[in-house]
CSV table of C-alpha atoms in Angstrom, one decimal:
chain,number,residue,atom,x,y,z
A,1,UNK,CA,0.0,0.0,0.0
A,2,UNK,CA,1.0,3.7,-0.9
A,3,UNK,CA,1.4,4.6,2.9
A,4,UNK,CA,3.7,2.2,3.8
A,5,UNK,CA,6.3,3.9,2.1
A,6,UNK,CA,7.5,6.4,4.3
A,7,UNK,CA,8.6,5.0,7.5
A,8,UNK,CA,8.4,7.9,9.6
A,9,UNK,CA,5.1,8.3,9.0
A,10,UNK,CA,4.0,5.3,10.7
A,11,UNK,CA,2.7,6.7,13.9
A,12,UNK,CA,3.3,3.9,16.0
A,13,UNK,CA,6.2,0.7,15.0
A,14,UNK,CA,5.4,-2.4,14.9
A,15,UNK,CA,7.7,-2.7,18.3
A,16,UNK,CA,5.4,-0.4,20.0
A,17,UNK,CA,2.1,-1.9,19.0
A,18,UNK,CA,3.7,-5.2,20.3
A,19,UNK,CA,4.2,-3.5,23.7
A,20,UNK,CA,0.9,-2.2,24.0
A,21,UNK,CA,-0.5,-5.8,23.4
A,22,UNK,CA,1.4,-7.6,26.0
A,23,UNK,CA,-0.7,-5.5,28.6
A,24,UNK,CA,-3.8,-7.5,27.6
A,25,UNK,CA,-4.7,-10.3,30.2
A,26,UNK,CA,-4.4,-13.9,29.4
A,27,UNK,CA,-5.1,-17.1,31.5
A,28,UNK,CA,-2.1,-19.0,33.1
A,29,UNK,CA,-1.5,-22.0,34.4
A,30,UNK,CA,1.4,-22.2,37.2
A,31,UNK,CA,3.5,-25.0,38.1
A,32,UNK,CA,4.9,-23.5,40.7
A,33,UNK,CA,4.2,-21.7,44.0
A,34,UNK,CA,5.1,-17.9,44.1
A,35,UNK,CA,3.8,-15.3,46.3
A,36,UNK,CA,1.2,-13.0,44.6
A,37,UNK,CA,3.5,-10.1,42.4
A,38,UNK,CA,2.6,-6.3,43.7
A,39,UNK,CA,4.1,-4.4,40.4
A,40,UNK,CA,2.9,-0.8,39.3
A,41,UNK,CA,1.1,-2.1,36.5
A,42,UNK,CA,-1.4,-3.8,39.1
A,43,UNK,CA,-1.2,-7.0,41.7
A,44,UNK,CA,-1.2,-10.3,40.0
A,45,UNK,CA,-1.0,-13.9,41.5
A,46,UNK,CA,-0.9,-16.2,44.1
A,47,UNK,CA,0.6,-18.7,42.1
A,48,UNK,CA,-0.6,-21.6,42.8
A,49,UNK,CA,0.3,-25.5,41.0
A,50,UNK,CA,-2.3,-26.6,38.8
A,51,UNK,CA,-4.8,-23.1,39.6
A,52,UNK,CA,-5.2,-21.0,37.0
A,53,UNK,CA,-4.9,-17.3,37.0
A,54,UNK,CA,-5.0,-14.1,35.0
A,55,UNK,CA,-1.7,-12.3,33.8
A,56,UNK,CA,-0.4,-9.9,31.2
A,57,UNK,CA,0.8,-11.5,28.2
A,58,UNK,CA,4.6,-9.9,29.1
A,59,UNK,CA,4.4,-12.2,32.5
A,60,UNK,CA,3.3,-15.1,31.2
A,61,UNK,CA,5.4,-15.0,27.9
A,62,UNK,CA,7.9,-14.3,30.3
A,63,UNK,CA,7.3,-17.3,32.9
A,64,UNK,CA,6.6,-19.8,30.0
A,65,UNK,CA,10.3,-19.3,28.3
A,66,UNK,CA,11.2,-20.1,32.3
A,67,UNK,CA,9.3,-23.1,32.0
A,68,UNK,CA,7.1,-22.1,34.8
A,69,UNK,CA,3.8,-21.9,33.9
A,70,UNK,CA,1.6,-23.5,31.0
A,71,UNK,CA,-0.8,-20.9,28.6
A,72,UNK,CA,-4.5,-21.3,28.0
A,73,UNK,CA,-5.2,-20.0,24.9
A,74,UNK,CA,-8.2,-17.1,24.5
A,75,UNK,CA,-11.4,-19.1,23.9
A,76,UNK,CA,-11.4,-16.8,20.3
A,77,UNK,CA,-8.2,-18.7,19.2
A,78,UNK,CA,-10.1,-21.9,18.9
A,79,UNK,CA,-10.3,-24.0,15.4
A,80,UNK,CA,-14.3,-23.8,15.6
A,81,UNK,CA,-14.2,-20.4,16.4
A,82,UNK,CA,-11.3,-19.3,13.8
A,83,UNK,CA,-13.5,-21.3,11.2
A,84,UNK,CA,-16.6,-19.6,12.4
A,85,UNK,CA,-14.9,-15.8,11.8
A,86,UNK,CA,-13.2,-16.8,9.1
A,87,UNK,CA,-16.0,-17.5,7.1
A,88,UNK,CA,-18.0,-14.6,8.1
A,89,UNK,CA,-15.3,-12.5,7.0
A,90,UNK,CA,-15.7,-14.0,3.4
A,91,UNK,CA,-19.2,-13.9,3.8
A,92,UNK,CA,-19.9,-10.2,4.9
A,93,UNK,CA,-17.9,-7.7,2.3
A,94,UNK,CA,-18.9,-4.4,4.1
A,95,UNK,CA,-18.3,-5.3,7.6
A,96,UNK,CA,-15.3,-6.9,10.2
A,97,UNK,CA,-15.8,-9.7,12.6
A,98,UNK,CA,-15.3,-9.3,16.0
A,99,UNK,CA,-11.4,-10.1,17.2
A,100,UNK,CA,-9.6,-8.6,20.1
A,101,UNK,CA,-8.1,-5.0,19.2
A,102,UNK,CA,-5.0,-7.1,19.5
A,103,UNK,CA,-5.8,-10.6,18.0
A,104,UNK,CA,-2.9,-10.2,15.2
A,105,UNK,CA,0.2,-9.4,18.1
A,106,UNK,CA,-1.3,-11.8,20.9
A,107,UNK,CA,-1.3,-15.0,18.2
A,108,UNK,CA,2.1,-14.1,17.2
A,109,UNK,CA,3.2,-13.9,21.3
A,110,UNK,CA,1.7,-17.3,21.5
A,111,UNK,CA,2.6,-18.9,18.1
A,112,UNK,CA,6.5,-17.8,18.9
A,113,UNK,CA,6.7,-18.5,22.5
A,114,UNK,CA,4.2,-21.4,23.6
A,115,UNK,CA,3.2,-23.4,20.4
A,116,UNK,CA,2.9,-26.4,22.6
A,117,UNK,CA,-0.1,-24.9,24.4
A,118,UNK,CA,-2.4,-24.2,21.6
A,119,UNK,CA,-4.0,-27.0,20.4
A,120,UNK,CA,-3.8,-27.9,16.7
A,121,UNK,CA,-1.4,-25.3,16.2
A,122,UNK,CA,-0.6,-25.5,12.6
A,123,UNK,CA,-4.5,-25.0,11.8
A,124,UNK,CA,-4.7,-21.9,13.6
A,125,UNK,CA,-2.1,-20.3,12.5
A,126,UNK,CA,-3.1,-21.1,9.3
A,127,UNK,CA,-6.8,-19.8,9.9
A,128,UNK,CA,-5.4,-16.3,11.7
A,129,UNK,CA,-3.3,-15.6,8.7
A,130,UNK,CA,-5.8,-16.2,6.3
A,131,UNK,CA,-8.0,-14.3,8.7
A,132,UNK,CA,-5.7,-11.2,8.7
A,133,UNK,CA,-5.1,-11.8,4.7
A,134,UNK,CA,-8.6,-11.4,3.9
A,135,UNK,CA,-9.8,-8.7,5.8
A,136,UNK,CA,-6.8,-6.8,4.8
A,137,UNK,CA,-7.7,-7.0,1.2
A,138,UNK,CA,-11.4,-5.8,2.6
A,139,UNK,CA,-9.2,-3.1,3.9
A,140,UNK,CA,-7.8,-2.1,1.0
A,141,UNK,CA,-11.2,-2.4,-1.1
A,142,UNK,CA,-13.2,-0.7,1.0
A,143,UNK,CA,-10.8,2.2,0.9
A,144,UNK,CA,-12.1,2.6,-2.0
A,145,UNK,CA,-15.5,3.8,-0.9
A,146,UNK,CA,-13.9,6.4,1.6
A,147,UNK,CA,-15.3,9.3,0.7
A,148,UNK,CA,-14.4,13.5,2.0
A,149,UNK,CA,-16.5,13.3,5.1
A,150,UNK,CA,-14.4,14.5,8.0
A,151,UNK,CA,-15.1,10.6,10.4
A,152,UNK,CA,-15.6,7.8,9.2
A,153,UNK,CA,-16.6,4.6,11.4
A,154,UNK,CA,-14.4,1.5,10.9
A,155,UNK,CA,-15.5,-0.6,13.4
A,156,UNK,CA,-13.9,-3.7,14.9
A,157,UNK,CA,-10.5,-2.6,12.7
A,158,UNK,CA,-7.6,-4.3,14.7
A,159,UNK,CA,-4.4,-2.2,16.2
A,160,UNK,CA,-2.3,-3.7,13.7
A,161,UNK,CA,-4.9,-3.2,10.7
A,162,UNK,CA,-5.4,0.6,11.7
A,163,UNK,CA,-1.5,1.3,11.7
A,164,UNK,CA,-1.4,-0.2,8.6
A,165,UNK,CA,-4.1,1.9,7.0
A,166,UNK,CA,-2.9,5.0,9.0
A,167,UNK,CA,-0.7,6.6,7.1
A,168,UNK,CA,-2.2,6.6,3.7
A,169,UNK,CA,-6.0,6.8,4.8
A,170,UNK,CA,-5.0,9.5,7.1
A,171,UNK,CA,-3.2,11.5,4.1
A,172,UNK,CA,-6.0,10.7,1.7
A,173,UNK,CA,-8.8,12.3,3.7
A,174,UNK,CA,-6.9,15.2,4.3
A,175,UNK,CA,-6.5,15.7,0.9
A,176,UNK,CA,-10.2,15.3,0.6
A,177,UNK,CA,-10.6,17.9,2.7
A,178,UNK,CA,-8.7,20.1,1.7
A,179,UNK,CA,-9.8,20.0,-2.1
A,180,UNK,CA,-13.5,20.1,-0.2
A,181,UNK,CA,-12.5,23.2,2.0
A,182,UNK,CA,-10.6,25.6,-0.1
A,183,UNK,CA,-13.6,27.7,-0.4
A,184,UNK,CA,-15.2,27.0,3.3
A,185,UNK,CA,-11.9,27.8,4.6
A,186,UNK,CA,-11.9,32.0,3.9
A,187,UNK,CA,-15.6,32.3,4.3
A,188,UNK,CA,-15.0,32.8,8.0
A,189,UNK,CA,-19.4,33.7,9.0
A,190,UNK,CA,-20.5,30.3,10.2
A,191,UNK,CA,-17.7,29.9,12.4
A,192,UNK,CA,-17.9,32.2,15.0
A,193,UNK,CA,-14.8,30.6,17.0
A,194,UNK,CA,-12.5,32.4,15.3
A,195,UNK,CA,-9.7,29.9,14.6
A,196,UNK,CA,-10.8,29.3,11.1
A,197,UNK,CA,-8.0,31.4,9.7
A,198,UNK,CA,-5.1,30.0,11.4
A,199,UNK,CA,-5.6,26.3,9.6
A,200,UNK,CA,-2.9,24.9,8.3
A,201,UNK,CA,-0.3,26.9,6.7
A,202,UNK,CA,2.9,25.2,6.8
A,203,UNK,CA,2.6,23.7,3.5
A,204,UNK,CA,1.4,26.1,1.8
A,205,UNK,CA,3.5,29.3,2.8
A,206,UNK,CA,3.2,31.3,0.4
A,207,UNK,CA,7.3,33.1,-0.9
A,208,UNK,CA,7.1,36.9,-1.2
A,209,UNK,CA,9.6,38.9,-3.0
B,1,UNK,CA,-1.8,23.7,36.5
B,2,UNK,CA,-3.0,23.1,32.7
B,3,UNK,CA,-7.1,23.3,33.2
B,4,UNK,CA,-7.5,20.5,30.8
B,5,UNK,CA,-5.3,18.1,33.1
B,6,UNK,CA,-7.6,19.2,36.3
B,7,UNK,CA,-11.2,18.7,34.6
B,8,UNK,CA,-10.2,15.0,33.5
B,9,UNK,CA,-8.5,14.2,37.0
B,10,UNK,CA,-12.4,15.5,38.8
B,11,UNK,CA,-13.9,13.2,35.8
B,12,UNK,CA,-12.0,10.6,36.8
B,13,UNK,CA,-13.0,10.1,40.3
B,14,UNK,CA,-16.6,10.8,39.5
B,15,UNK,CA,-16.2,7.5,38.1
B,16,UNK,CA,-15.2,5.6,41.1
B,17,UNK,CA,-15.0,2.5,39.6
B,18,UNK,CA,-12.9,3.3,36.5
B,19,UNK,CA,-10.7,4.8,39.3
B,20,UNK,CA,-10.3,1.8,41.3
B,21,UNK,CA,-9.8,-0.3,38.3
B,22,UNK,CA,-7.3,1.8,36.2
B,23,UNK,CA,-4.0,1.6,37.3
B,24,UNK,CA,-1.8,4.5,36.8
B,25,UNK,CA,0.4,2.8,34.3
B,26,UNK,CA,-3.0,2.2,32.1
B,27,UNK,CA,-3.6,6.0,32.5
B,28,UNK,CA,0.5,6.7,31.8
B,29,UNK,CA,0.0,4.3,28.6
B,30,UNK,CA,-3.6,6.5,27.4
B,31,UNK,CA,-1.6,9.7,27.7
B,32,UNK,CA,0.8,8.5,25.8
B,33,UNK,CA,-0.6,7.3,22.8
B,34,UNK,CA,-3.2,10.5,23.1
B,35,UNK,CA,0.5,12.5,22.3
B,36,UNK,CA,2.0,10.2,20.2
B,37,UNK,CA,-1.1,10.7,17.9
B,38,UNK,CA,-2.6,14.2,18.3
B,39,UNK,CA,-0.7,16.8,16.2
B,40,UNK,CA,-0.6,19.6,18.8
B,41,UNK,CA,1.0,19.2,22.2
B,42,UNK,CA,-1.5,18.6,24.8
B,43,UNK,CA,-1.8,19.2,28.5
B,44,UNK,CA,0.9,17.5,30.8
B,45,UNK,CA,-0.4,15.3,33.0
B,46,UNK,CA,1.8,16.3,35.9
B,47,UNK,CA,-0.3,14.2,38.9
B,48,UNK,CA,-0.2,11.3,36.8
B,49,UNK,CA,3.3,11.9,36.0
B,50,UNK,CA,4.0,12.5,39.3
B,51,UNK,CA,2.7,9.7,40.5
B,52,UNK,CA,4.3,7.2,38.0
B,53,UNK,CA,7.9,8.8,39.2
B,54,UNK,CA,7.0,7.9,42.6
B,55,UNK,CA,6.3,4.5,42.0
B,56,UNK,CA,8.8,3.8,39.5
B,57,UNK,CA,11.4,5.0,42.6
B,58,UNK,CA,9.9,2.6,45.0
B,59,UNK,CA,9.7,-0.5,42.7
B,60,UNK,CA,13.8,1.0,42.3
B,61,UNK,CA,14.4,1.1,45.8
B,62,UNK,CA,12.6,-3.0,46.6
B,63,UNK,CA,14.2,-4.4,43.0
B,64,UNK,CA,17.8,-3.5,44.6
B,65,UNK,CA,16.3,-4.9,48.0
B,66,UNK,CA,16.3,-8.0,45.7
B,67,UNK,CA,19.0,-7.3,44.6
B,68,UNK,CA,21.1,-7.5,47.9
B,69,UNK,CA,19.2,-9.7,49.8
B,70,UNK,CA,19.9,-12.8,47.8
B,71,UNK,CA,15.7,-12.8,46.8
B,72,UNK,CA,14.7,-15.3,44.6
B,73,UNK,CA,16.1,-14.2,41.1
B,74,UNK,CA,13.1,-15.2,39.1
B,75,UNK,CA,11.2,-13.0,41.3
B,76,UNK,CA,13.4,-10.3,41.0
B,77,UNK,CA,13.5,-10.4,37.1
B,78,UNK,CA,10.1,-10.1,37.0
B,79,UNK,CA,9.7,-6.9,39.1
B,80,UNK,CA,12.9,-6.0,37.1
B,81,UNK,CA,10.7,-6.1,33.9
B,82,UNK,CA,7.9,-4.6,35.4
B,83,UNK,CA,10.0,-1.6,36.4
B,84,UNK,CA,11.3,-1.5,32.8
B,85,UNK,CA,7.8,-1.5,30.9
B,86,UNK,CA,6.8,1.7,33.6
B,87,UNK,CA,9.8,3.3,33.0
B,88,UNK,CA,9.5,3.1,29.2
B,89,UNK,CA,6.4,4.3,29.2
B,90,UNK,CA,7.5,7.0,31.6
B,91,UNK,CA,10.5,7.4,29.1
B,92,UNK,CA,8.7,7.2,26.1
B,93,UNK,CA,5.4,10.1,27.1
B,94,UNK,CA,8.3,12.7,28.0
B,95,UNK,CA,10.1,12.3,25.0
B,96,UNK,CA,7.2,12.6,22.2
B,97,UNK,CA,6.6,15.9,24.2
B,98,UNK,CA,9.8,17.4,24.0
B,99,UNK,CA,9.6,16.3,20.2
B,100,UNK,CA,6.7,18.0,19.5
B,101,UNK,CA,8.3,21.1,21.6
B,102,UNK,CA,11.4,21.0,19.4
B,103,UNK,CA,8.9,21.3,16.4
B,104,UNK,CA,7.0,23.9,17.3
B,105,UNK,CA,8.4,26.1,20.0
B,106,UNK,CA,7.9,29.4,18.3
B,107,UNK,CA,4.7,28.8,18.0
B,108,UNK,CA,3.8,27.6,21.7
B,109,UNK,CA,6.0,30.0,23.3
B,110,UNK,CA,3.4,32.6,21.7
B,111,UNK,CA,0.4,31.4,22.9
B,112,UNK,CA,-0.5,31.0,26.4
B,113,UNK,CA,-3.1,28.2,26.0
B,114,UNK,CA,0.0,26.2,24.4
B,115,UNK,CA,2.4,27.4,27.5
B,116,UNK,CA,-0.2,26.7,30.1
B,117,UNK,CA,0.3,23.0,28.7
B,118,UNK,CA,4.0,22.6,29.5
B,119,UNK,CA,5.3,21.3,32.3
B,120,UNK,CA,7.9,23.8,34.2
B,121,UNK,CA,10.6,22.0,33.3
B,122,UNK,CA,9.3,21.8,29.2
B,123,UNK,CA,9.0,25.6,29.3
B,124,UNK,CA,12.5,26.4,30.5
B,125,UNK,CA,13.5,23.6,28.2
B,126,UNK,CA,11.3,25.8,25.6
B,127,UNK,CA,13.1,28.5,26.1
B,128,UNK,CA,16.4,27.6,25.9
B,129,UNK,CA,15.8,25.9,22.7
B,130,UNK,CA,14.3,28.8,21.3
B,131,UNK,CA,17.2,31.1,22.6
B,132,UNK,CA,19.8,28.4,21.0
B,133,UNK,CA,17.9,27.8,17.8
B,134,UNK,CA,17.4,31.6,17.4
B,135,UNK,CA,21.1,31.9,18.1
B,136,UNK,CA,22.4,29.4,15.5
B,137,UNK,CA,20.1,30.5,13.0
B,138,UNK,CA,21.1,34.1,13.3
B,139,UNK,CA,25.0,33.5,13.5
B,140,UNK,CA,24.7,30.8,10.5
B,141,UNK,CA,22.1,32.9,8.1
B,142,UNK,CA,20.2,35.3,8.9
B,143,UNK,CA,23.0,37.8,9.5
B,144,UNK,CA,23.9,37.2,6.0
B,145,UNK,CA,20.8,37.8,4.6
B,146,UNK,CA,19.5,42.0,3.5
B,147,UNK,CA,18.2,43.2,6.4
B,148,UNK,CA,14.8,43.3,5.6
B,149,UNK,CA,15.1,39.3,5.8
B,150,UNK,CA,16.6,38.8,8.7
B,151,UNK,CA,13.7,37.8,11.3
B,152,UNK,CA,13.6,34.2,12.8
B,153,UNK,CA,9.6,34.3,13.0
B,154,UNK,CA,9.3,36.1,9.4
B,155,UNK,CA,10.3,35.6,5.9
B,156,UNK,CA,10.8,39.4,5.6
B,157,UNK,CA,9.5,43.0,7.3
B,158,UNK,CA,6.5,43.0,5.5
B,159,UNK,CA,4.9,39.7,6.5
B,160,UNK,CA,2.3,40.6,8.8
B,161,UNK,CA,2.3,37.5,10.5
B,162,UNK,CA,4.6,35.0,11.8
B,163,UNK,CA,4.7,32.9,8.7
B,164,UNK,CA,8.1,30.9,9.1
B,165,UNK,CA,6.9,29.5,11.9
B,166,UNK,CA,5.5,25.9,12.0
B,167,UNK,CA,2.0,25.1,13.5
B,168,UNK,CA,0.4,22.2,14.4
B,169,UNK,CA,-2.0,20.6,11.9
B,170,UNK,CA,-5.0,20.7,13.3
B,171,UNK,CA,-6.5,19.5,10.3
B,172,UNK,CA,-4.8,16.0,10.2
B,173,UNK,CA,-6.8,12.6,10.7
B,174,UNK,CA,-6.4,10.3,13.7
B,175,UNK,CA,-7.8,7.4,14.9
B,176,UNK,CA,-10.0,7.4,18.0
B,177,UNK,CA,-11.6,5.2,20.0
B,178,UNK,CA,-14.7,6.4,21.7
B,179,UNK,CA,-14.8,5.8,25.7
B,180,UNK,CA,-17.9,7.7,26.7
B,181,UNK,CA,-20.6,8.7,24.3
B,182,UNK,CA,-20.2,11.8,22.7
B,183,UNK,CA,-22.6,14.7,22.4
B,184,UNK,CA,-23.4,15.2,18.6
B,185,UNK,CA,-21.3,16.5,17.3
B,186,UNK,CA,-21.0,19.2,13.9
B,187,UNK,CA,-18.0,18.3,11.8
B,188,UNK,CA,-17.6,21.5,10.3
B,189,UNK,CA,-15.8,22.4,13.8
B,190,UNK,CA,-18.9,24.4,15.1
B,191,UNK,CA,-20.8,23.1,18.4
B,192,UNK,CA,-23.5,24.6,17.9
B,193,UNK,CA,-25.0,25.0,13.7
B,194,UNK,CA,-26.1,28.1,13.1
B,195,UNK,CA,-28.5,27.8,9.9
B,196,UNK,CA,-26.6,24.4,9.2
B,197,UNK,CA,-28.7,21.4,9.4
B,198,UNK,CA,-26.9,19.2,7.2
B,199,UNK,CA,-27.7,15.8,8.6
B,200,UNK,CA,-24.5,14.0,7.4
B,201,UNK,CA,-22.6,16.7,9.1
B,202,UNK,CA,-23.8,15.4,12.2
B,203,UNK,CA,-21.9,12.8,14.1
B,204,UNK,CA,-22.2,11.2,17.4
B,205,UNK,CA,-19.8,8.1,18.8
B,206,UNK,CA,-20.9,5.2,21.7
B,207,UNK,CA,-18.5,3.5,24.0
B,208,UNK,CA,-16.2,1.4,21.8
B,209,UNK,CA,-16.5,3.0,18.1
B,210,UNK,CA,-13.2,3.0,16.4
B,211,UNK,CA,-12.9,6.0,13.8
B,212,UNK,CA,-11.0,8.0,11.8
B,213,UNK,CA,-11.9,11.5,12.3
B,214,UNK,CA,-10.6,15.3,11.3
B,215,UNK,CA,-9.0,15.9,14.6
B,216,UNK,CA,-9.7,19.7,15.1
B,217,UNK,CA,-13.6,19.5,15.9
B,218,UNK,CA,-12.5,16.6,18.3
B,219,UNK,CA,-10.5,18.6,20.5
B,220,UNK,CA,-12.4,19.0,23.2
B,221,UNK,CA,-13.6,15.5,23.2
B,222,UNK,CA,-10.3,14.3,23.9
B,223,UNK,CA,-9.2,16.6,26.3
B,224,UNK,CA,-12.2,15.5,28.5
B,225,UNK,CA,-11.6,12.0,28.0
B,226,UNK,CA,-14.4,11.6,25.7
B,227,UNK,CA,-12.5,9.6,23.4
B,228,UNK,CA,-8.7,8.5,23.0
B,229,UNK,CA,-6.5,8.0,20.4
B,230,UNK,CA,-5.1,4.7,19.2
């Protein structure tokens, strides 16, 4: 895509999108005892053999490579389920299925660092990426449709799909606007706040002689 | 000391139970991405900020305790990388600020809403970097230049306005997720439409829409916590 070209556009990396993932909770399975953990990003634990309990993704990636713990995998990340969304996403052109914000980084977490907890592992991985492949060709098609309205609702877009689409759809409505605007722009009436005039001219400053 | 930071702290413990249930390193990460992705600098969240130094000192002060006392070291590695994600965060919210100072200090520097935003410690860095900037720029160019071109803020005596001076673009699209509903809301930046009664114009958010939307007539929504940027 057009906006993937320019690197510093890209408002968050993919690093940083990874980080903001591994805050989302996730059930682990201990297999060993450990008081509970008081950090700043919250309490977590006791850790108890066998008894589950909730973490961060960071903690339990981070107990798993210790060999300490076992992952349950989100109920979503199921071979019915994947199925289930991945055929609704062929089905319904206009609109996304339902996944956590952060379905694309949490799979990866999982599929790199505890394969051996997600069952039939192969065929999920297979069904996210053909998940993510086809409703990022939706993405790209129903750019098409985007029109110069000033919002526009894209619901159930993941945080890896929207940073993806960032940088290009976020140039190309501008641009909408601004061919829209030229005229709205100097007509100052409606807008009684004032700040009309002070828009946006740093590209377009004018050179005097 | 910025107004916009104290009407979202009140917000914020009207709602009790988002209070109780939002740790400070949620609200650090919020802040953060709000900056990362809004084109204008917005109000520093000094009691959040605050706090965050505070507790990243005392998770210093009991990860060395571990350190010296022998503690379990699997224990100790995790608080370790607990520390670390806080401090990046920390880390990472004061540097997209000073970023976005270094781009458009002229411009802050003149307006007060702008200054009120700063932190003490971003203004005097403000104004040193205005002072240094201004410096270079004068001893490198400007002095070379007729004098009738030598301003920092103007391309030449007759501009009226500051017009070498980068502004925030207002104008730019972000992505926003809603948190509480918004009021309808004109798009044409206006609150309330005088003689306007476009329907399409008018556009109203619930808890959990993801959009892309002009950022300038969403201002307010964000600074009230109304919606937040992703």
């Amino acid at each position: 895509m057009a906006g993937q070209s320019d690197p510093h556009i890209s408002l968050f990396s993919a690093e940083e999108v990874e980080f903001m993932a591994e805050d989302e909770l996730i059930e682990i399975v201990p297999n060993m005892r450990m008081d509970p953990l008081n950090f700043i990003c919250g309490d977590f634990g006791p850790f108890l053999p066998q008894i589950a309990t909730q973490v961060p993704l960071w903690l339990a990636v981070a107990l798993k490579k210790r060999g300490k713990c076992a992952i349950r995998p989100p109920q979503w990340m199921s071979v019915e389920n994947l199925t289930r969304v991945l055929e609704g996403e062929r089905d319904t052109q206009g609109a996304f299925q339902a996944l956590p914000f952060h379905y694309v980084e949490i799979s990866r977490l999982l599929f790199d660092h505890a394969r051996d907890d997600i069952p039939d592992m192969y065929m999920v991985r297979s069904l996210v990426e053909d998940i993510r492949d086809v409703r990022i060709h939706k993405v790209e098609t129903s750019l098409e449709k985007f029109s110069g309205t000033s919002a526009v609702k894209i619901p159930n877009l993941s945080a890896m799909e929207v940073n993806i689409i960032r940088p290009f759809v976020g140039r190309a409505l501008q641009a909408f606007y601004k061919h829209d605007n030229p005229e709205k722009i100097p007509d100052v009436d409606r807008a009684p706040s004032g700040h009309t005039r002070v828009a946006n001219n740093e590209p377009r400053r004018p050179l005097r002689r | 000391m910025a107004s916009g930071a104290g009407e979202r702290s009140t917000e914020q413990i009207d709602d009790y139970e988002t209070l109780i249930s939002t740790t400070d390193v949620e609200l650090l990460k919020g802040a953060w991405r709000n900056e990362k992705a809004a084109p204008e600098i917005l109000p520093f969240e000094e009691a959040l900020v605050k706090r965050a130094k505070e507790q990243i000192q005392l998770m210093e002060e009991t990860v060395d305790d571990f350190a010296e006392s022998g503690h379990d070291p699997l224990i100790a590695s995790l608080y370790q990388m607990d520390l670390d994600r806080a401090q990046y965060l920390l880390r990472s919210y004061l540097r997209v600020r000073l970023q976005k100072i270094e781009k458009f200090m002229f411009y802050i520097w003149k307006r007060d809403t702008y200054r009120n935003r700063l932190s003490i410690e971003e203004e005097k860095f403000t104004e040193r970097c205005i002072r240094d900037i201004g410096k270079h720029l004068e001893e490198t160019v400007l002095s070379k230049l007729p004098e009738n071109y030598q301003s920092v803020l103007k391309q030449s005596v007759i501009s009226e306005e500051d017009d070498m001076v980068p502004e925030p673009q207002l104008d730019t699209f972000v992505v926003a997720k809603c948190e509480k509903a918004t009021r309808p809301l004109y798009l044409d930046g206006s609150r309330q439409s005088a003689g306007f009664d476009s329907r399409d114009d008018h556009f109203q958010m619930v808890p959990g829409d993801l959009c892309i939307l002009r950022y300038r007539p969403f201002q307010e929504e964000l600074m009230s916590g109304n919606i937040s940027l992703v």
